[in-house]
Tab-separated table of C-alpha atoms and ligand atoms in Angstrom:
chain	number	residue	atom	x	y	z
A	43	MET	CA	9.485	-24.805	22.898
A	44	THR	CA	12.322	-23.120	24.757
A	45	ARG	CA	11.429	-19.990	26.710
A	46	THR	CA	14.574	-17.865	26.505
A	47	LEU	CA	14.767	-15.131	23.897
A	48	GLY	CA	17.929	-16.607	22.362
A	49	GLY	CA	16.388	-20.060	22.293
A	50	LEU	CA	13.255	-18.771	20.607
A	51	LEU	CA	15.293	-16.952	17.970
A	52	ASP	CA	17.257	-20.142	17.226
A	53	LYS	CA	14.141	-22.274	17.086
A	54	VAL	CA	12.199	-19.964	14.749
A	55	ARG	CA	15.202	-19.402	12.477
A	56	ARG	CA	15.839	-23.131	12.215
A	57	SER	CA	12.193	-23.894	11.411
A	58	LEU	CA	11.969	-21.236	8.706
A	59	THR	CA	15.344	-22.160	7.208
A	60	GLU	CA	14.474	-25.871	7.086
A	61	ALA	CA	11.167	-24.974	5.397
A	62	GLY	CA	13.139	-23.122	2.709
A	63	PHE	CA	12.148	-19.509	3.437
A	64	ALA	CA	14.628	-17.259	1.631
A	65	ASP	CA	14.418	-14.459	4.212
A	66	ALA	CA	14.447	-16.734	7.257
A	67	GLY	CA	16.810	-14.494	9.247
A	68	LEU	CA	14.850	-11.292	8.727
A	69	GLU	CA	11.466	-12.952	9.226
A	70	THR	CA	12.680	-14.561	12.444
A	71	ARG	CA	13.626	-11.192	13.819
A	72	ILE	CA	10.304	-9.612	12.797
A	73	LEU	CA	8.184	-12.421	14.288
A	74	VAL	CA	10.152	-12.868	17.509
A	75	GLU	CA	10.453	-9.148	18.265
A	76	HIS	CA	6.756	-8.575	17.577
A	77	PHE	CA	5.372	-11.455	19.600
A	78	THR	CA	7.829	-11.246	22.502
A	79	GLY	CA	7.777	-7.451	22.703
A	80	THR	CA	11.569	-7.289	22.497
A	81	GLU	CA	13.915	-5.154	20.416
A	82	ARG	CA	16.830	-6.064	18.230
A	83	LYS	CA	19.400	-5.102	20.878
A	84	ASP	CA	17.798	-7.504	23.411
A	85	ALA	CA	18.976	-10.488	21.375
A	86	ILE	CA	22.548	-9.353	22.043
A	87	THR	CA	22.281	-7.818	25.527
A	88	SER	CA	19.876	-10.287	27.169
A	89	PRO	CA	19.463	-13.512	25.152
A	90	ASP	CA	18.831	-15.437	28.395
A	91	GLN	CA	15.752	-13.442	29.378
A	92	VAL	CA	12.759	-15.705	29.909
A	93	ILE	CA	9.668	-14.954	27.836
A	94	ASP	CA	6.307	-15.579	29.487
A	95	ASP	CA	4.077	-18.438	28.374
A	96	ALA	CA	1.389	-16.315	26.696
A	97	LYS	CA	3.973	-14.682	24.440
A	98	VAL	CA	5.656	-17.994	23.671
A	99	ASN	CA	2.264	-19.461	22.712
A	100	ALA	CA	1.449	-16.485	20.492
A	101	LEU	CA	4.831	-16.871	18.790
A	102	GLU	CA	4.260	-20.603	18.284
A	103	GLN	CA	0.928	-19.907	16.613
A	104	ALA	CA	2.485	-17.217	14.426
A	105	LEU	CA	5.262	-19.600	13.376
A	106	ALA	CA	2.695	-22.256	12.439
A	107	ARG	CA	0.822	-19.734	10.294
A	108	ARG	CA	4.059	-18.654	8.582
A	109	LEU	CA	5.020	-22.279	7.910
A	110	ALA	CA	1.559	-22.710	6.340
A	111	GLY	CA	2.408	-19.913	3.897
A	112	GLU	CA	0.743	-16.825	5.386
A	113	PRO	CA	2.817	-13.674	4.690
A	114	VAL	CA	4.664	-12.370	7.724
A	115	TYR	CA	2.975	-8.927	7.811
A	116	ARG	CA	-0.495	-10.511	7.555
A	117	ILE	CA	0.368	-12.485	10.669
A	118	LEU	CA	1.480	-9.315	12.442
A	119	GLY	CA	-1.665	-7.506	11.232
A	120	GLU	CA	0.355	-4.438	10.357
A	121	ARG	CA	3.031	-3.196	8.024
A	122	GLU	CA	5.113	-0.062	7.840
A	123	PHE	CA	4.704	2.140	4.761
A	124	TYR	CA	6.738	5.308	4.221
A	125	GLY	CA	7.701	5.140	7.888
A	126	LEU	CA	4.097	4.894	9.105
A	127	PRO	CA	2.751	1.827	10.917
A	128	LEU	CA	-0.461	0.734	9.163
A	129	ARG	CA	-2.945	-1.854	10.407
A	130	LEU	CA	-4.143	-4.448	7.892
A	131	SER	CA	-7.412	-6.343	7.585
A	132	SER	CA	-8.574	-9.145	5.304
A	133	GLU	CA	-10.088	-6.517	2.978
A	134	THR	CA	-6.972	-4.349	2.671
A	135	LEU	CA	-4.026	-4.930	0.387
A	136	GLU	CA	-0.733	-5.177	2.228
A	137	PRO	CA	0.987	-1.941	1.156
A	138	ARG	CA	4.157	-2.635	-0.811
A	139	PRO	CA	7.472	-0.743	-0.802
A	140	ASP	CA	7.114	-0.282	-4.608
A	141	THR	CA	4.148	2.012	-3.961
A	142	GLU	CA	6.460	4.459	-2.199
A	143	THR	CA	7.662	5.279	-5.748
A	144	LEU	CA	4.244	6.830	-6.396
A	145	VAL	CA	4.432	8.876	-3.186
A	146	GLU	CA	7.867	10.217	-4.182
A	147	LEU	CA	6.631	11.103	-7.656
A	148	ALA	CA	3.573	12.945	-6.328
A	149	LEU	CA	5.282	14.909	-3.529
A	150	PRO	CA	6.940	17.690	-5.586
A	151	VAL	CA	3.742	18.480	-7.468
A	152	ALA	CA	1.777	18.513	-4.202
A	153	ARG	CA	4.346	20.922	-2.745
A	154	ARG	CA	3.901	23.136	-5.811
A	155	PHE	CA	0.148	23.362	-5.164
A	156	ILE	CA	0.826	24.230	-1.524
A	157	SER	CA	3.233	27.016	-2.452
A	158	GLN	CA	0.692	28.373	-4.964
A	159	THR	CA	-2.545	28.018	-2.999
A	160	GLY	CA	-1.593	27.274	0.612
A	161	THR	CA	-3.079	23.784	0.461
A	162	CYS	CA	-3.301	20.619	-1.607
A	163	ARG	CA	-6.549	18.673	-1.814
A	164	ILE	CA	-5.705	15.055	-2.532
A	165	LEU	CA	-8.044	12.317	-3.757
A	166	ASP	CA	-6.783	8.748	-3.198
A	167	LEU	CA	-8.795	6.315	-5.342
A	168	GLY	CA	-8.739	2.767	-3.963
A	169	THR	CA	-7.200	3.875	-0.681
A	170	GLY	CA	-7.092	0.461	1.075
A	171	THR	CA	-5.135	1.007	4.322
A	172	GLY	CA	-4.871	4.694	3.389
A	173	ALA	CA	-1.189	4.136	2.639
A	174	ILE	CA	-0.642	6.648	-0.167
A	175	ALA	CA	-2.816	9.435	1.228
A	176	LEU	CA	-1.383	9.099	4.720
A	177	ALA	CA	2.208	9.032	3.460
A	178	LEU	CA	1.539	12.274	1.587
A	179	LEU	CA	-0.188	13.856	4.613
A	180	SER	CA	2.791	12.888	6.763
A	181	MET	CA	5.040	14.995	4.522
A	182	LEU	CA	2.604	17.837	3.811
A	183	PRO	CA	1.130	19.464	6.927
A	184	GLU	CA	-0.946	21.847	4.787
A	185	ALA	CA	-2.621	19.092	2.734
A	186	VAL	CA	-5.951	17.321	3.210
A	187	ALA	CA	-6.979	14.016	1.650
A	188	LEU	CA	-10.090	12.026	0.779
A	189	GLY	CA	-9.650	8.250	0.642
A	190	VAL	CA	-12.160	6.376	-1.538
A	191	ASP	CA	-12.794	2.665	-1.534
A	192	ILE	CA	-15.630	0.263	-2.280
A	193	SER	CA	-14.846	-1.719	0.862
A	194	ALA	CA	-16.371	-0.315	4.061
A	195	ASP	CA	-13.947	-2.475	6.022
A	196	ALA	CA	-10.957	-0.953	4.195
A	197	LEU	CA	-12.281	2.560	4.814
A	198	ALA	CA	-12.689	1.863	8.519
A	199	MET	CA	-9.118	0.595	8.619
A	200	ALA	CA	-7.850	3.618	6.671
A	201	LYS	CA	-9.583	5.954	9.113
A	202	ASN	CA	-8.168	3.995	12.027
A	203	ASN	CA	-4.687	4.275	10.497
A	204	ALA	CA	-5.142	8.010	9.996
A	205	ASP	CA	-6.160	8.494	13.636
A	206	MET	CA	-3.397	6.196	14.882
A	207	ASN	CA	-0.765	8.242	13.046
A	208	GLY	CA	-2.209	11.613	14.020
A	209	TYR	CA	-3.679	12.631	10.650
A	210	GLY	CA	-7.366	11.971	11.371
A	211	ALA	CA	-8.321	15.645	11.214
A	212	ARG	CA	-6.975	15.948	7.664
A	213	PHE	CA	-8.178	12.615	6.277
A	214	SER	CA	-11.754	11.722	5.395
A	215	THR	CA	-13.199	8.664	3.679
A	216	LEU	CA	-15.941	7.985	1.156
A	217	LYS	CA	-17.478	4.681	0.095
A	218	SER	CA	-17.832	4.806	-3.647
A	219	ASP	CA	-17.640	2.579	-6.696
A	220	TRP	CA	-14.453	4.283	-7.877
A	221	THR	CA	-15.366	7.888	-8.796
A	222	ALA	CA	-19.158	7.422	-8.917
A	223	GLU	CA	-19.945	9.204	-5.635
A	224	VAL	CA	-16.977	11.586	-5.616
A	225	GLU	CA	-17.771	15.285	-5.941
A	226	GLY	CA	-15.725	18.463	-5.792
A	227	LYS	CA	-12.371	19.476	-7.223
A	228	PHE	CA	-8.949	18.237	-6.170
A	229	HIS	CA	-5.437	19.466	-6.910
A	230	LEU	CA	-4.027	15.953	-7.035
A	231	ILE	CA	-5.479	12.504	-7.676
A	232	VAL	CA	-3.347	9.544	-6.613
A	233	SER	CA	-4.194	5.905	-7.159
A	234	ASN	CA	-2.751	2.441	-6.966
A	235	PRO	CA	-5.687	0.697	-8.637
A	236	PRO	CA	-6.277	-3.020	-9.037
A	237	TYR	CA	-4.300	-3.680	-12.242
A	238	ILE	CA	-3.835	-7.428	-12.703
A	239	PRO	CA	-5.702	-8.804	-15.758
A	240	THR	CA	-8.362	-11.204	-14.491
A	241	SER	CA	-6.880	-14.158	-16.368
A	242	ASP	CA	-3.490	-13.613	-14.671
A	243	LEU	CA	-4.848	-13.781	-11.131
A	244	GLU	CA	-4.456	-17.554	-10.911
A	245	THR	CA	-0.781	-17.307	-11.866
A	246	LEU	CA	0.111	-14.984	-8.967
A	247	ASP	CA	2.285	-16.220	-6.151
A	248	ARG	CA	0.202	-18.022	-3.526
A	249	SER	CA	1.129	-15.450	-0.860
A	250	VAL	CA	-0.630	-12.786	-2.965
A	251	ARG	CA	-3.392	-14.918	-4.496
A	252	VAL	CA	-4.586	-16.350	-1.210
A	253	TYR	CA	-3.957	-13.529	1.259
A	254	ASP	CA	-4.446	-10.226	-0.605
A	255	PRO	CA	-8.115	-9.416	-1.321
A	256	ARG	CA	-9.079	-10.288	-4.891
A	257	ARG	CA	-10.920	-6.989	-5.209
A	258	ALA	CA	-7.642	-5.153	-4.616
A	259	LEU	CA	-5.947	-7.014	-7.474
A	260	ASP	CA	-8.476	-7.636	-10.250
A	261	GLY	CA	-8.111	-4.978	-12.943
A	262	GLY	CA	-10.636	-6.553	-15.305
A	263	GLN	CA	-10.086	-8.345	-18.589
A	264	ASP	CA	-7.127	-6.226	-19.756
A	265	GLY	CA	-6.044	-4.961	-16.326
A	266	LEU	CA	-6.911	-1.407	-17.359
A	267	THR	CA	-10.498	-1.021	-16.077
A	268	PHE	CA	-9.637	1.391	-13.263
A	269	TYR	CA	-7.195	3.463	-15.352
A	270	ARG	CA	-10.001	3.878	-17.897
A	271	LEU	CA	-12.429	5.037	-15.202
A	272	THR	CA	-9.836	7.380	-13.707
A	273	ALA	CA	-8.973	8.875	-17.110
A	274	GLU	CA	-12.670	9.342	-17.981
A	275	ASN	CA	-13.445	11.123	-14.705
A	276	GLY	CA	-10.142	12.875	-14.038
A	277	ARG	CA	-11.014	16.199	-15.649
A	278	ARG	CA	-14.305	16.433	-13.727
A	279	LEU	CA	-12.495	15.958	-10.417
A	280	LEU	CA	-9.413	18.114	-10.948
A	281	VAL	CA	-8.823	21.869	-10.753
A	282	ASP	CA	-7.722	23.381	-14.082
A	283	ASN	CA	-3.994	22.788	-13.543
A	284	GLY	CA	-4.544	19.593	-11.532
A	285	ALA	CA	-2.293	16.532	-11.623
A	286	LEU	CA	-2.834	12.806	-11.412
A	287	ALA	CA	-0.371	10.103	-10.381
A	288	VAL	CA	-0.955	6.373	-10.765
A	289	GLU	CA	0.955	3.212	-9.967
A	290	ILE	CA	1.186	0.760	-12.866
A	291	GLY	CA	2.174	-2.827	-13.490
A	292	PHE	CA	5.677	-2.946	-14.973
A	293	SER	CA	4.448	-3.699	-18.527
A	294	GLN	CA	1.530	-1.254	-18.610
A	295	LYS	CA	3.213	2.106	-19.254
A	296	LYS	CA	2.447	2.323	-22.981
A	297	ASP	CA	-1.201	1.308	-22.631
A	298	VAL	CA	-1.857	3.561	-19.642
A	299	VAL	CA	-0.194	6.577	-21.271
A	300	GLU	CA	-2.281	6.062	-24.443
A	301	LEU	CA	-5.438	5.823	-22.394
A	302	PHE	CA	-4.810	9.044	-20.461
A	303	ASN	CA	-3.735	10.838	-23.672
A	304	GLN	CA	-7.134	9.963	-25.159
A	305	HIS	CA	-8.765	11.826	-22.269
A	306	GLY	CA	-6.718	15.028	-22.475
A	307	PHE	CA	-3.859	14.193	-20.103
A	308	GLU	CA	-0.165	14.452	-20.909
A	309	LEU	CA	2.574	12.415	-19.275
A	310	ALA	CA	4.676	14.828	-17.193
A	311	GLU	CA	7.027	12.329	-15.547
A	312	SER	CA	7.468	8.654	-14.868
A	313	ALA	CA	9.373	6.772	-12.189
A	314	CYS	CA	10.861	3.315	-11.770
A	315	ASP	CA	10.754	1.201	-8.626
A	316	LEU	CA	13.854	-0.059	-6.802
A	317	GLY	CA	14.007	-2.983	-9.228
A	318	GLY	CA	14.277	-0.547	-12.168
A	319	ARG	CA	10.796	-1.327	-13.520
A	320	ASP	CA	8.291	1.306	-14.660
A	321	ARG	CA	6.092	1.818	-11.612
A	322	ALA	CA	4.477	5.265	-11.426
A	323	LEU	CA	3.233	7.850	-13.926
A	324	LEU	CA	2.420	11.521	-13.365
A	325	PHE	CA	-0.068	13.198	-15.708
A	326	VAL	CA	-1.251	16.774	-16.084
A	327	LEU	CA	-4.218	18.098	-18.038
A	328	ALA	CA	-2.997	18.901	-21.551
A	329	GLU	CA	-3.815	22.655	-21.390
A	330	ALA	CA	-1.681	22.978	-18.277
A	331	THR	CA	1.630	22.105	-19.989
B	994	LIG	C1	-4.205	-2.253	-5.296
B	994	LIG	S1	-5.240	-1.852	-3.916
B	994	LIG	C2	-4.426	-0.367	-3.354
B	994	LIG	C3	-4.553	-0.131	-1.895
B	994	LIG	C4	-3.682	1.036	-1.372
B	994	LIG	N1	-3.984	2.258	-2.066
B	994	LIG	C5	-2.225	0.713	-1.537
B	994	LIG	O1	-1.578	1.258	-2.444
B	994	LIG	O2	-1.689	-0.091	-0.758
B	994	LIG	C6	-6.697	-1.267	-4.739
B	994	LIG	C7	-7.830	-0.787	-3.847
B	994	LIG	O3	-8.957	-0.474	-4.683
B	994	LIG	C8	-10.150	-0.849	-4.034
B	994	LIG	N2	-11.191	-1.055	-5.038
B	994	LIG	C9	-11.371	-2.109	-5.870
B	994	LIG	N3	-12.443	-1.922	-6.647
B	994	LIG	C10	-12.962	-0.720	-6.308
B	994	LIG	C11	-14.078	0.028	-6.773
B	994	LIG	N4	-14.878	-0.425	-7.736
B	994	LIG	N5	-14.299	1.225	-6.204
B	994	LIG	C12	-13.516	1.704	-5.209
B	994	LIG	N6	-12.431	1.046	-4.736
B	994	LIG	C13	-12.154	-0.153	-5.279
B	994	LIG	C14	-9.778	-2.126	-3.283
B	994	LIG	O4	-10.680	-2.381	-2.233
B	994	LIG	C15	-8.349	-1.802	-2.830
B	994	LIG	O5	-8.365	-1.205	-1.547
């Protein structure tokens, strides 16, 4: 392999393009910049700079993994979410841009709690990398959050991400089978639960099916298991005028709304993702409306 930055960019782009990757240009930039430690401007200002052998080798290995189908952010071991760099592990879902819809939906209600009480206690069910809780903490200096997951590995990664981004003092973690071990009262529950019906898992794109943890995807027979649990336990875990925001699969709005209605919640607002699909729902306890 060539050792100049420009040569490496050409080589990686050609390999990915020939292999049929739709985003070959963008992925080339992400891989080359990450593994060579260069920035976008370097490709223009110093394409002839020579990259040392260790970095070239690391890039070669990364390219081989990408050509074998591994998603680009899994190879990097990190992904940005809501402007925060987050480390990934094999037991954490790669946070998706669609989930930022949930953060945006939850922020105004969290700000309302802060203006009323001076704080907002947030419970993030199925926290994974900590993405949702940490995004909210990044926007709300007065808030604190508890991230819950069944995976000890995910919780360790979430805590690491909190520390890395400077929110460790306001973020704690709890290992729990969903709400089973959670105690206390929160102003706001947020959750992007596993919501794929078990029988659909095999139909998912290989990049998801093989590389995202099954436990982060499998929502049980009808995909609604974790919404059911959240709806059943929501009142116990919320203050009287508390709110609850969940991400949903694009076809689940009707079912999820019905489920929460059965447990005394009313839909306050819903939001679509950038593709225009239903993606996040905000509920309040019925008496609070
Ligand atoms: C769809 S992922 C969401 C991860 C992260 N919140 C995000 O939005 O990127 C669902 C998360 O729920 C966790 N999970 C699955 N089953 C669980 C259970 N029974 N109790 C607690 N957490 C669970 C998974 O480990 C995973 O981290």
